[in-house]
Every structure is written in structure tokens, then in C-alpha cells.
């Protein structure tokens, strides 16, 4: 992961091969590895305001190792989701890099996400706070988290 390059693109600017590669990684992690039968292609990947972030080896942009998606479902409010790193590329700081980039774009605007319990501490370190009850989605416990203008990265 050390020599990977961080990329960011609006949905409209993604090539067909690139969106295919990002969706392929997400399906590899969430559906195949975690065994979650859910609607991975939820209709938001091509929304006008959707931003995709990913890390890929230098010179191999279409081989993403990690990705996340930043939605802007209502004007000025953001949602981060579809966060995943290929199994062989984990624990090398990839998610941290992606989060830093996405939150730089979010700035002081409110931002929400649904966190798997293992990741609550990590998101807390970026200023997110748990703001609702635990719930289960496709068999995996999550909590809703929110980051507001007053949040400061620890
Ligand atoms: C969760 C996931 C995205 C982390 O990606 P990553 O690129 O390995 O994350 P990073 O290397 O940037 O790790 C950042 C921090 O997250 C935390 N973290 C990462 N994976 C973790 C795990 N499995 N358990 C607990 N904490 C974890 C740690 O605090 C880590 O920092 P450290 O390595 O200094 O201890 C990755 O494990 C993954 O794709 N998992 C399957 C998909 C998934 O669960 N996605 C939903 C996340 S809400």
C-alpha cells in the first residue's frame, strides 16, 4: 500500500472500466468475503454528486486496493460508505488515507456513516460520534455515527 496513489472522481468522470473495478472490489469484500447477500448496487454510484475515492498502485489506476464512497444525499450533508480494503492490503493505513481525503472535501459540513463495531474507535478519532442505537444490517452489527462542524480530528 505504501506506493499506492490516492484517486478521487465524481461518478460522471469515471470510465466504465474504472467503475467496474471499484464495484468488483466492493463485491469481493462485502459479498464474497463477508458473505452478505445485499443490494450492493444500490443505485447511488452514478448520482451526480457521488464521489468515489480509491488507492491504486502507481501506473495501475484500474487496480484499486481500497475504496470508499462519499454521497451528498441532501445539499451540504454527506454520507460515507462502501468502505473496504482488499484483504491482502489491510492494516497498512489505506482506510485512514481515504478518510482523510474524503473529510478534507466534506470540511465542516455534517457527515454521517454506519460503522461496524470494530471500526467505531477509528471513526471516533476522525471526529465522528455515535448518535443512535445499534442495529443489524445483513447480520453485521452497526452503529450510526455523525461528525459535525465542531468535530476535531484527534
Ligand atoms: C475495515 C477496513 C476497511 C480497514 O481497512 P484498512 O485499510 O486495513 O485500515 P487501516 O490500515 O487504515 O487501519 C486504520 C485503523 O483502523 C482500525 N482497524 C482496521 N482494521 C481493523 C480491524 N479489523 N479491527 C479493529 N480495528 C481495525 C485500526 O485502528 C487501524 O489502525 P492501526 O492499524 O494503526 O491499528 C478493512 O478491514 C475491510 O475492508 N474490512 C472489510 C469491510 C468492512 O468491514 N467495511 C466496513 C467498515 S465500517
mmCIF file of C-alpha atoms and ligand atoms in Angstrom:
data_model
loop_
_atom_site.group_PDB
_atom_site.id
_atom_site.type_symbol
_atom_site.label_atom_id
_atom_site.label_comp_id
_atom_site.label_asym_id
_atom_site.label_seq_id
_atom_site.Cartn_x
_atom_site.Cartn_y
_atom_site.Cartn_z
ATOM 1 C CA UNK A 1 0.000 0.000 0.000
ATOM 2 C CA UNK A 2 2.983 2.241 0.516
ATOM 3 C CA UNK A 3 3.441 3.140 -3.138
ATOM 4 C CA UNK A 4 -0.236 3.486 -3.959
ATOM 5 C CA UNK A 5 -1.728 6.678 -5.349
ATOM 6 C CA UNK A 6 -4.912 8.217 -3.997
ATOM 7 C CA UNK A 7 -7.573 8.955 -6.615
ATOM 8 C CA UNK A 8 -10.859 10.821 -6.348
ATOM 9 C CA UNK A 9 -13.505 11.130 -9.025
ATOM 10 C CA UNK A 10 -17.062 12.290 -9.479
ATOM 11 C CA UNK A 11 -19.208 9.463 -10.802
ATOM 12 C CA UNK A 12 -19.679 11.190 -14.149
ATOM 13 C CA UNK A 13 -15.923 11.257 -14.753
ATOM 14 C CA UNK A 14 -15.298 7.545 -14.156
ATOM 15 C CA UNK A 15 -14.562 5.310 -17.120
ATOM 16 C CA UNK A 16 -16.625 2.163 -17.481
ATOM 17 C CA UNK A 17 -13.569 0.061 -16.644
ATOM 18 C CA UNK A 18 -12.899 2.117 -13.514
ATOM 19 C CA UNK A 19 -16.400 1.900 -12.056
ATOM 20 C CA UNK A 20 -16.376 -1.809 -12.867
ATOM 21 C CA UNK A 21 -13.093 -2.254 -10.959
ATOM 22 C CA UNK A 22 -14.417 -0.380 -7.894
ATOM 23 C CA UNK A 23 -17.642 -2.374 -7.833
ATOM 24 C CA UNK A 24 -15.694 -5.575 -8.293
ATOM 25 C CA UNK A 25 -13.561 -4.825 -5.213
ATOM 26 C CA UNK A 26 -16.651 -3.998 -3.151
ATOM 27 C CA UNK A 27 -18.396 -7.213 -4.189
ATOM 28 C CA UNK A 28 -15.202 -9.183 -3.486
ATOM 29 C CA UNK A 29 -15.104 -7.857 0.096
ATOM 30 C CA UNK A 30 -18.735 -7.424 1.141
ATOM 31 C CA UNK A 31 -20.499 -10.169 -0.766
ATOM 32 C CA UNK A 32 -17.857 -12.857 -1.277
ATOM 33 C CA UNK A 33 -15.595 -12.429 1.787
ATOM 34 C CA UNK A 34 -18.128 -11.239 4.374
ATOM 35 C CA UNK A 35 -20.911 -13.329 2.857
ATOM 36 C CA UNK A 36 -23.517 -10.576 2.886
ATOM 37 C CA UNK A 37 -26.322 -11.078 0.382
ATOM 38 C CA UNK A 38 -27.485 -7.485 -0.006
ATOM 39 C CA UNK A 39 -28.149 -4.887 -2.686
ATOM 40 C CA UNK A 40 -24.565 -3.771 -3.220
ATOM 41 C CA UNK A 41 -25.542 -1.866 -6.377
ATOM 42 C CA UNK A 42 -27.999 0.428 -4.633
ATOM 43 C CA UNK A 43 -28.491 2.989 -7.364
ATOM 44 C CA UNK A 44 -26.262 5.740 -5.893
ATOM 45 C CA UNK A 45 -22.910 5.037 -7.532
ATOM 46 C CA UNK A 46 -23.741 7.167 -10.559
ATOM 47 C CA UNK A 47 -25.554 10.008 -8.773
ATOM 48 C CA UNK A 48 -24.385 13.425 -9.985
ATOM 49 C CA UNK A 49 -22.868 14.342 -6.611
ATOM 50 C CA UNK A 50 -21.351 10.972 -5.705
ATOM 51 C CA UNK A 51 -17.577 10.982 -5.209
ATOM 52 C CA UNK A 52 -15.504 7.805 -5.379
ATOM 53 C CA UNK A 53 -12.119 7.544 -3.669
ATOM 54 C CA UNK A 54 -9.633 4.755 -4.144
ATOM 55 C CA UNK A 55 -5.993 3.759 -3.730
ATOM 56 C CA UNK A 56 -4.235 2.012 -6.588
ATOM 57 C CA UNK A 57 -0.625 1.134 -7.410
ATOM 58 C CA UNK A 58 1.277 3.808 -9.304
ATOM 59 C CA UNK A 59 0.584 3.283 -13.010
ATOM 60 C CA UNK A 60 -2.313 0.876 -12.397
ATOM 61 C CA UNK A 61 -5.261 3.136 -11.650
ATOM 62 C CA UNK A 62 -7.752 0.402 -12.540
ATOM 63 C CA UNK A 63 -6.453 -1.970 -9.859
ATOM 64 C CA UNK A 64 -7.961 -0.441 -6.696
ATOM 65 C CA UNK A 65 -6.707 -1.796 -3.365
ATOM 66 C CA UNK A 66 -9.086 0.187 -1.174
ATOM 67 C CA UNK A 67 -12.096 2.390 -1.749
ATOM 68 C CA UNK A 68 -14.857 4.427 -0.169
ATOM 69 C CA UNK A 69 -17.834 6.325 -1.489
ATOM 70 C CA UNK A 70 -18.924 9.820 -0.483
ATOM 71 C CA UNK A 71 -22.579 10.619 -1.109
ATOM 72 C CA UNK A 72 -24.227 14.007 -0.813
ATOM 73 C CA UNK A 73 -27.826 12.866 -0.326
ATOM 74 C CA UNK A 74 -29.036 16.337 0.624
ATOM 75 C CA UNK A 75 -27.350 19.596 -0.198
ATOM 76 C CA UNK A 76 -24.409 20.075 2.157
ATOM 77 C CA UNK A 77 -24.836 16.853 4.136
ATOM 78 C CA UNK A 78 -22.621 13.908 3.362
ATOM 79 C CA UNK A 79 -22.635 10.143 3.891
ATOM 80 C CA UNK A 80 -19.547 7.944 3.749
ATOM 81 C CA UNK A 81 -19.998 4.284 2.895
ATOM 82 C CA UNK A 82 -18.852 1.251 0.961
ATOM 83 C CA UNK A 83 -15.526 1.379 2.817
ATOM 84 C CA UNK A 84 -13.293 -1.562 2.049
ATOM 85 C CA UNK A 85 -9.703 -2.627 1.568
ATOM 86 C CA UNK A 86 -8.672 -5.745 -0.341
ATOM 87 C CA UNK A 87 -7.769 -8.460 2.137
ATOM 88 C CA UNK A 88 -4.087 -8.580 1.175
ATOM 89 C CA UNK A 89 -3.736 -4.792 1.561
ATOM 90 C CA UNK A 90 -5.146 -4.344 5.076
ATOM 91 C CA UNK A 91 -3.570 -2.741 8.136
ATOM 92 C CA UNK A 92 -1.349 -0.536 6.005
ATOM 93 C CA UNK A 93 -3.173 2.728 6.623
ATOM 94 C CA UNK A 94 -5.293 2.650 3.474
ATOM 95 C CA UNK A 95 -8.581 3.413 5.153
ATOM 96 C CA UNK A 96 -7.030 6.287 7.095
ATOM 97 C CA UNK A 97 -5.755 7.861 3.866
ATOM 98 C CA UNK A 98 -9.139 7.555 2.196
ATOM 99 C CA UNK A 99 -10.961 9.002 5.201
ATOM 100 C CA UNK A 100 -8.580 11.940 5.444
ATOM 101 C CA UNK A 101 -9.164 12.754 1.782
ATOM 102 C CA UNK A 102 -12.940 12.422 1.954
ATOM 103 C CA UNK A 103 -13.162 14.521 5.121
ATOM 104 C CA UNK A 104 -10.992 17.214 3.575
ATOM 105 C CA UNK A 105 -13.699 17.507 0.915
ATOM 106 C CA UNK A 106 -16.508 17.416 3.490
ATOM 107 C CA UNK A 107 -14.858 20.190 5.507
ATOM 108 C CA UNK A 108 -17.163 21.496 8.225
ATOM 109 C CA UNK A 109 -20.338 20.073 6.697
ATOM 110 C CA UNK A 110 -22.203 17.384 8.618
ATOM 111 C CA UNK A 111 -21.297 13.842 7.659
ATOM 112 C CA UNK A 112 -22.790 10.521 8.702
ATOM 113 C CA UNK A 113 -21.857 6.876 8.339
ATOM 114 C CA UNK A 114 -22.871 3.482 9.669
ATOM 115 C CA UNK A 115 -19.926 1.871 11.444
ATOM 116 C CA UNK A 116 -19.242 -1.759 12.095
ATOM 117 C CA UNK A 117 -18.457 -2.045 15.801
ATOM 118 C CA UNK A 118 -14.771 -2.875 15.178
ATOM 119 C CA UNK A 119 -14.307 0.485 13.482
ATOM 120 C CA UNK A 120 -16.065 2.813 15.952
ATOM 121 C CA UNK A 121 -12.817 3.822 17.646
ATOM 122 C CA UNK A 122 -11.166 4.609 14.327
ATOM 123 C CA UNK A 123 -14.059 6.821 13.203
ATOM 124 C CA UNK A 124 -14.123 8.493 16.632
ATOM 125 C CA UNK A 125 -10.522 9.530 16.059
ATOM 126 C CA UNK A 126 -11.772 11.437 12.982
ATOM 127 C CA UNK A 127 -14.426 13.303 14.975
ATOM 128 C CA UNK A 128 -17.422 11.027 14.480
ATOM 129 C CA UNK A 129 -19.686 10.321 17.450
ATOM 130 C CA UNK A 130 -22.238 7.554 17.872
ATOM 131 C CA UNK A 131 -25.677 9.145 17.506
ATOM 132 C CA UNK A 132 -28.145 6.291 17.596
ATOM 133 C CA UNK A 133 -28.895 2.759 18.665
ATOM 134 C CA UNK A 134 -27.042 -0.286 17.436
ATOM 135 C CA UNK A 135 -28.740 -2.082 14.553
ATOM 136 C CA UNK A 136 -28.020 -5.157 12.480
ATOM 137 C CA UNK A 137 -27.606 -4.982 8.746
ATOM 138 C CA UNK A 138 -27.199 -8.201 6.780
ATOM 139 C CA UNK A 139 -26.192 -9.938 10.003
ATOM 140 C CA UNK A 140 -23.486 -7.430 10.987
ATOM 141 C CA UNK A 141 -23.962 -5.089 13.984
ATOM 142 C CA UNK A 142 -23.543 -1.389 13.185
ATOM 143 C CA UNK A 143 -23.983 1.956 14.929
ATOM 144 C CA UNK A 144 -24.847 5.250 13.246
ATOM 145 C CA UNK A 145 -22.185 7.931 13.654
ATOM 146 C CA UNK A 146 -22.151 11.630 12.844
ATOM 147 C CA UNK A 147 -19.476 14.282 12.525
ATOM 148 C CA UNK A 148 -20.392 17.957 12.849
ATOM 149 C CA UNK A 149 -18.669 21.229 12.241
ATOM 150 C CA UNK A 150 -17.328 21.327 15.779
ATOM 151 C CA UNK A 151 -15.567 17.963 15.333
ATOM 152 C CA UNK A 152 -11.833 17.984 15.517
ATOM 153 C CA UNK A 153 -9.523 15.200 14.408
ATOM 154 C CA UNK A 154 -7.720 13.682 17.395
HETATM 155 C C1 LIG B 1 -12.287 -2.094 7.900
HETATM 156 C C2 LIG B 1 -11.278 -1.972 6.766
HETATM 157 C C3 LIG B 1 -11.892 -1.094 5.676
HETATM 158 C C4 LIG B 1 -9.995 -1.326 7.316
HETATM 159 O O1 LIG B 1 -9.180 -1.009 6.203
HETATM 160 P P1 LIG B 1 -7.565 -0.878 6.346
HETATM 161 O O2 LIG B 1 -7.080 -0.262 5.071
HETATM 162 O O3 LIG B 1 -7.000 -2.168 6.756
HETATM 163 O O4 LIG B 1 -7.482 0.170 7.529
HETATM 164 P P2 LIG B 1 -6.186 0.939 8.036
HETATM 165 O O5 LIG B 1 -4.955 0.148 7.759
HETATM 166 O O6 LIG B 1 -6.242 2.340 7.513
HETATM 167 O O7 LIG B 1 -6.437 0.918 9.578
HETATM 168 C C5 LIG B 1 -6.817 2.070 10.231
HETATM 169 C C6 LIG B 1 -7.224 1.722 11.640
HETATM 170 O O8 LIG B 1 -8.486 1.100 11.608
HETATM 171 C C7 LIG B 1 -8.567 0.211 12.714
HETATM 172 N N1 LIG B 1 -8.804 -1.108 12.167
HETATM 173 C C8 LIG B 1 -8.599 -1.526 10.895
HETATM 174 N N2 LIG B 1 -8.991 -2.804 10.760
HETATM 175 C C9 LIG B 1 -9.445 -3.187 11.965
HETATM 176 C C10 LIG B 1 -9.984 -4.388 12.472
HETATM 177 N N3 LIG B 1 -10.145 -5.467 11.696
HETATM 178 N N4 LIG B 1 -10.336 -4.443 13.772
HETATM 179 C C11 LIG B 1 -10.179 -3.369 14.564
HETATM 180 N N5 LIG B 1 -9.673 -2.184 14.153
HETATM 181 C C12 LIG B 1 -9.326 -2.106 12.868
HETATM 182 C C13 LIG B 1 -7.248 0.282 13.448
HETATM 183 O O9 LIG B 1 -7.377 1.274 14.447
HETATM 184 C C14 LIG B 1 -6.321 0.741 12.361
HETATM 185 O O10 LIG B 1 -5.211 1.394 12.834
HETATM 186 P P3 LIG B 1 -3.888 0.533 13.216
HETATM 187 O O11 LIG B 1 -3.599 -0.370 12.057
HETATM 188 O O12 LIG B 1 -2.871 1.609 13.411
HETATM 189 O O13 LIG B 1 -4.240 -0.212 14.451
HETATM 190 C C15 LIG B 1 -10.908 -3.366 6.189
HETATM 191 O O14 LIG B 1 -10.517 -4.201 7.243
HETATM 192 C C16 LIG B 1 -12.039 -4.019 5.421
HETATM 193 O O15 LIG B 1 -12.184 -3.803 4.214
HETATM 194 N N6 LIG B 1 -12.847 -4.832 6.124
HETATM 195 C C17 LIG B 1 -13.956 -5.497 5.481
HETATM 196 C C18 LIG B 1 -15.002 -4.495 5.038
HETATM 197 C C19 LIG B 1 -15.614 -3.741 6.192
HETATM 198 O O16 LIG B 1 -15.744 -4.235 7.284
HETATM 199 N N7 LIG B 1 -16.011 -2.484 5.878
HETATM 200 C C20 LIG B 1 -16.803 -1.668 6.762
HETATM 201 C C21 LIG B 1 -16.036 -0.807 7.672
HETATM 202 S S1 LIG B 1 -17.186 0.128 8.703
#
